[in-house]
């Protein structure tokens, strides 16, 4: 009876020792080359942790159907996910039109239809997309929609002059640069 007990104790102690030497899943996730494929990040093989940081369809924490996890700390938030100067400049530039919706996290501004007082038989709608966090010309995209009146309560789509979209984007970029300069001077 003494020999089997010693064997069991030895196997148990050896198993506990081996388990203590093993790393955690997060250690493995941070090991270069742990991710499938041959993508590189900052000159090294991509890790599983790098892939998790890239995000998923429902964000880095996934989709939580029943609400937030109560164990998470309530912080100050992440702020807006787009360039703040472009966001503010877009709102300033489009302020003459009625606003339908504005999503600072997705970077989308949608106006409602607007008829200029000097041309009541045409109306415009603008959608602005802020595509990045950098203050660059390719980080803003504007879509302009135009309709003309064809009846008492009927509107038909009409062609927008090509220069209109470019002029609107340039106006937003100019305002964003002014806001950036004003911010730097204020500090």
Tab-separated table of C-alpha atoms in Angstrom:
chain	number	residue	atom	x	y	z
A	1	UNK	CA	0.000	0.000	0.000
A	2	UNK	CA	2.943	2.342	0.561
A	3	UNK	CA	4.402	2.121	-2.969
A	4	UNK	CA	1.181	3.067	-4.901
A	5	UNK	CA	0.652	6.020	-2.534
A	6	UNK	CA	4.187	7.275	-3.256
A	7	UNK	CA	3.611	6.893	-7.011
A	8	UNK	CA	0.364	8.862	-6.811
A	9	UNK	CA	2.017	11.599	-4.774
A	10	UNK	CA	4.952	11.751	-7.190
A	11	UNK	CA	2.712	11.957	-10.278
A	12	UNK	CA	0.567	14.640	-8.620
A	13	UNK	CA	3.594	16.710	-7.586
A	14	UNK	CA	5.165	16.363	-11.057
A	15	UNK	CA	1.872	17.397	-12.726
A	16	UNK	CA	1.572	20.448	-10.466
A	17	UNK	CA	5.175	21.413	-11.249
A	18	UNK	CA	4.658	21.114	-15.021
A	19	UNK	CA	1.391	23.092	-14.815
A	20	UNK	CA	3.140	25.854	-12.870
A	21	UNK	CA	5.811	26.123	-15.581
A	22	UNK	CA	3.274	26.560	-18.371
A	23	UNK	CA	2.343	30.095	-19.404
A	24	UNK	CA	-1.128	31.533	-19.564
A	25	UNK	CA	-3.156	31.925	-22.742
A	26	UNK	CA	-2.386	35.658	-22.793
A	27	UNK	CA	1.355	34.841	-22.685
A	28	UNK	CA	0.926	32.634	-25.728
A	29	UNK	CA	-1.219	35.237	-27.503
A	30	UNK	CA	1.622	37.773	-27.148
A	31	UNK	CA	4.270	35.445	-28.566
A	32	UNK	CA	5.436	36.557	-32.068
A	33	UNK	CA	4.249	34.124	-34.688
A	34	UNK	CA	1.337	32.801	-32.620
A	35	UNK	CA	-1.159	34.097	-35.193
A	36	UNK	CA	-1.895	32.000	-38.261
A	37	UNK	CA	-0.529	33.266	-41.550
A	38	UNK	CA	2.600	35.221	-42.308
A	39	UNK	CA	1.500	38.811	-41.670
A	40	UNK	CA	4.000	41.120	-40.035
A	41	UNK	CA	3.463	43.947	-37.539
A	42	UNK	CA	6.256	46.427	-36.800
A	43	UNK	CA	8.825	44.117	-38.401
A	44	UNK	CA	7.892	40.985	-36.458
A	45	UNK	CA	5.483	38.123	-37.006
A	46	UNK	CA	1.904	38.941	-36.069
A	47	UNK	CA	0.596	37.703	-32.730
A	48	UNK	CA	-2.903	36.663	-31.701
A	49	UNK	CA	-2.948	39.757	-29.462
A	50	UNK	CA	-2.281	41.913	-32.563
A	51	UNK	CA	-5.220	40.299	-34.325
A	52	UNK	CA	-7.484	40.960	-31.351
A	53	UNK	CA	-6.450	44.641	-31.361
A	54	UNK	CA	-7.426	44.952	-35.039
A	55	UNK	CA	-11.030	44.490	-34.001
A	56	UNK	CA	-13.897	42.421	-35.217
A	57	UNK	CA	-17.313	43.059	-36.644
A	58	UNK	CA	-18.664	43.788	-33.148
A	59	UNK	CA	-15.540	45.512	-31.758
A	60	UNK	CA	-12.656	44.146	-29.702
A	61	UNK	CA	-14.910	42.955	-26.843
A	62	UNK	CA	-17.425	41.213	-29.102
A	63	UNK	CA	-21.193	41.544	-28.998
A	64	UNK	CA	-22.727	41.700	-25.537
A	65	UNK	CA	-26.448	40.996	-25.876
A	66	UNK	CA	-27.416	41.607	-22.241
A	67	UNK	CA	-25.469	44.795	-21.578
A	68	UNK	CA	-22.114	45.735	-20.106
A	69	UNK	CA	-20.058	43.512	-17.858
A	70	UNK	CA	-20.360	44.896	-14.335
A	71	UNK	CA	-16.749	43.913	-13.572
A	72	UNK	CA	-15.342	46.368	-16.116
A	73	UNK	CA	-14.198	49.728	-14.877
A	74	UNK	CA	-16.257	52.686	-15.897
A	75	UNK	CA	-13.724	54.992	-17.492
A	76	UNK	CA	-13.844	58.231	-19.358
A	77	UNK	CA	-14.563	56.503	-22.678
A	78	UNK	CA	-12.516	56.374	-25.800
A	79	UNK	CA	-13.554	59.655	-27.368
A	80	UNK	CA	-14.571	60.018	-30.980
A	81	UNK	CA	-13.003	57.702	-33.508
A	82	UNK	CA	-12.427	60.346	-36.172
A	83	UNK	CA	-10.346	63.487	-36.523
A	84	UNK	CA	-11.878	66.028	-34.170
A	85	UNK	CA	-10.929	69.007	-36.367
A	86	UNK	CA	-12.587	67.447	-39.423
A	87	UNK	CA	-15.646	66.554	-37.346
A	88	UNK	CA	-16.073	70.066	-35.996
A	89	UNK	CA	-15.305	71.647	-39.384
A	90	UNK	CA	-17.908	69.441	-41.062
A	91	UNK	CA	-20.542	70.450	-38.527
A	92	UNK	CA	-19.581	74.124	-38.898
A	93	UNK	CA	-19.626	73.998	-42.695
A	94	UNK	CA	-22.961	72.191	-42.894
A	95	UNK	CA	-24.609	74.247	-40.144
A	96	UNK	CA	-26.759	76.169	-42.652
A	97	UNK	CA	-28.646	72.948	-43.429
A	98	UNK	CA	-30.991	71.094	-41.058
A	99	UNK	CA	-29.190	68.179	-39.454
A	100	UNK	CA	-30.814	64.748	-39.757
A	101	UNK	CA	-28.221	62.680	-37.887
A	102	UNK	CA	-24.641	62.867	-36.704
A	103	UNK	CA	-22.532	59.926	-35.535
A	104	UNK	CA	-19.170	61.069	-34.095
A	105	UNK	CA	-17.973	57.498	-33.543
A	106	UNK	CA	-18.673	56.380	-37.105
A	107	UNK	CA	-17.869	59.779	-38.594
A	108	UNK	CA	-21.113	60.243	-40.539
A	109	UNK	CA	-23.143	63.438	-40.829
A	110	UNK	CA	-26.442	63.393	-42.726
A	111	UNK	CA	-28.426	66.537	-43.388
A	112	UNK	CA	-32.092	66.814	-44.175
A	113	UNK	CA	-33.326	68.288	-47.452
A	114	UNK	CA	-32.641	72.015	-47.748
A	115	UNK	CA	-34.099	74.468	-50.262
A	116	UNK	CA	-32.137	77.696	-50.614
A	117	UNK	CA	-34.385	80.769	-50.356
A	118	UNK	CA	-33.154	82.074	-53.729
A	119	UNK	CA	-34.072	78.810	-55.548
A	120	UNK	CA	-37.156	77.272	-53.877
A	121	UNK	CA	-37.693	74.808	-56.762
A	122	UNK	CA	-34.568	72.805	-55.962
A	123	UNK	CA	-33.339	71.159	-52.812
A	124	UNK	CA	-30.127	69.578	-51.576
A	125	UNK	CA	-29.119	66.873	-49.136
A	126	UNK	CA	-25.527	66.251	-48.035
A	127	UNK	CA	-23.861	63.260	-46.419
A	128	UNK	CA	-20.374	63.762	-45.004
A	129	UNK	CA	-18.037	60.893	-44.147
A	130	UNK	CA	-14.935	61.328	-42.020
A	131	UNK	CA	-12.778	58.358	-42.910
A	132	UNK	CA	-9.856	58.596	-40.526
A	133	UNK	CA	-8.144	60.173	-37.573
A	134	UNK	CA	-5.604	62.176	-39.581
A	135	UNK	CA	-6.218	65.685	-40.878
A	136	UNK	CA	-5.734	64.832	-44.547
A	137	UNK	CA	-7.674	65.459	-47.728
A	138	UNK	CA	-8.467	61.773	-48.191
A	139	UNK	CA	-10.015	61.586	-44.710
A	140	UNK	CA	-13.153	63.465	-45.806
A	141	UNK	CA	-15.741	62.451	-48.387
A	142	UNK	CA	-18.880	64.372	-49.193
A	143	UNK	CA	-21.904	63.222	-51.192
A	144	UNK	CA	-24.325	65.866	-52.464
A	145	UNK	CA	-27.819	64.999	-53.656
A	146	UNK	CA	-29.959	67.438	-55.647
A	147	UNK	CA	-33.619	67.340	-56.604
A	148	UNK	CA	-35.786	69.708	-58.622
A	149	UNK	CA	-39.520	70.241	-58.297
A	150	UNK	CA	-41.563	68.652	-61.105
A	151	UNK	CA	-45.018	69.031	-59.594
A	152	UNK	CA	-46.717	70.554	-56.595
A	153	UNK	CA	-45.368	67.906	-54.181
A	154	UNK	CA	-43.123	65.895	-56.482
A	155	UNK	CA	-39.366	66.003	-56.738
A	156	UNK	CA	-37.051	64.422	-59.320
A	157	UNK	CA	-33.354	63.661	-58.926
A	158	UNK	CA	-31.063	66.056	-60.777
A	159	UNK	CA	-27.393	66.187	-61.650
A	160	UNK	CA	-25.021	67.853	-59.216
A	161	UNK	CA	-22.214	69.889	-60.749
A	162	UNK	CA	-18.907	68.025	-60.252
A	163	UNK	CA	-17.225	71.041	-58.693
A	164	UNK	CA	-19.826	71.212	-55.916
A	165	UNK	CA	-18.514	68.152	-54.072
A	166	UNK	CA	-14.889	69.281	-54.391
A	167	UNK	CA	-15.764	72.790	-53.212
A	168	UNK	CA	-17.607	71.404	-50.172
A	169	UNK	CA	-14.691	69.103	-49.243
A	170	UNK	CA	-12.218	71.973	-49.686
A	171	UNK	CA	-14.352	74.211	-47.495
A	172	UNK	CA	-14.408	71.577	-44.727
A	173	UNK	CA	-10.628	71.062	-44.980
A	174	UNK	CA	-9.974	74.803	-44.842
A	175	UNK	CA	-12.155	75.154	-41.745
A	176	UNK	CA	-10.452	72.132	-40.129
A	177	UNK	CA	-7.014	73.695	-40.701
A	178	UNK	CA	-8.246	76.959	-39.156
A	179	UNK	CA	-9.524	75.090	-36.109
A	180	UNK	CA	-6.198	73.253	-35.775
A	181	UNK	CA	-4.221	76.501	-35.975
A	182	UNK	CA	-6.545	78.157	-33.453
A	183	UNK	CA	-6.069	75.192	-31.137
A	184	UNK	CA	-2.277	75.350	-31.391
A	185	UNK	CA	-2.260	79.130	-30.768
A	186	UNK	CA	-4.544	78.728	-27.729
A	187	UNK	CA	-2.112	76.321	-26.100
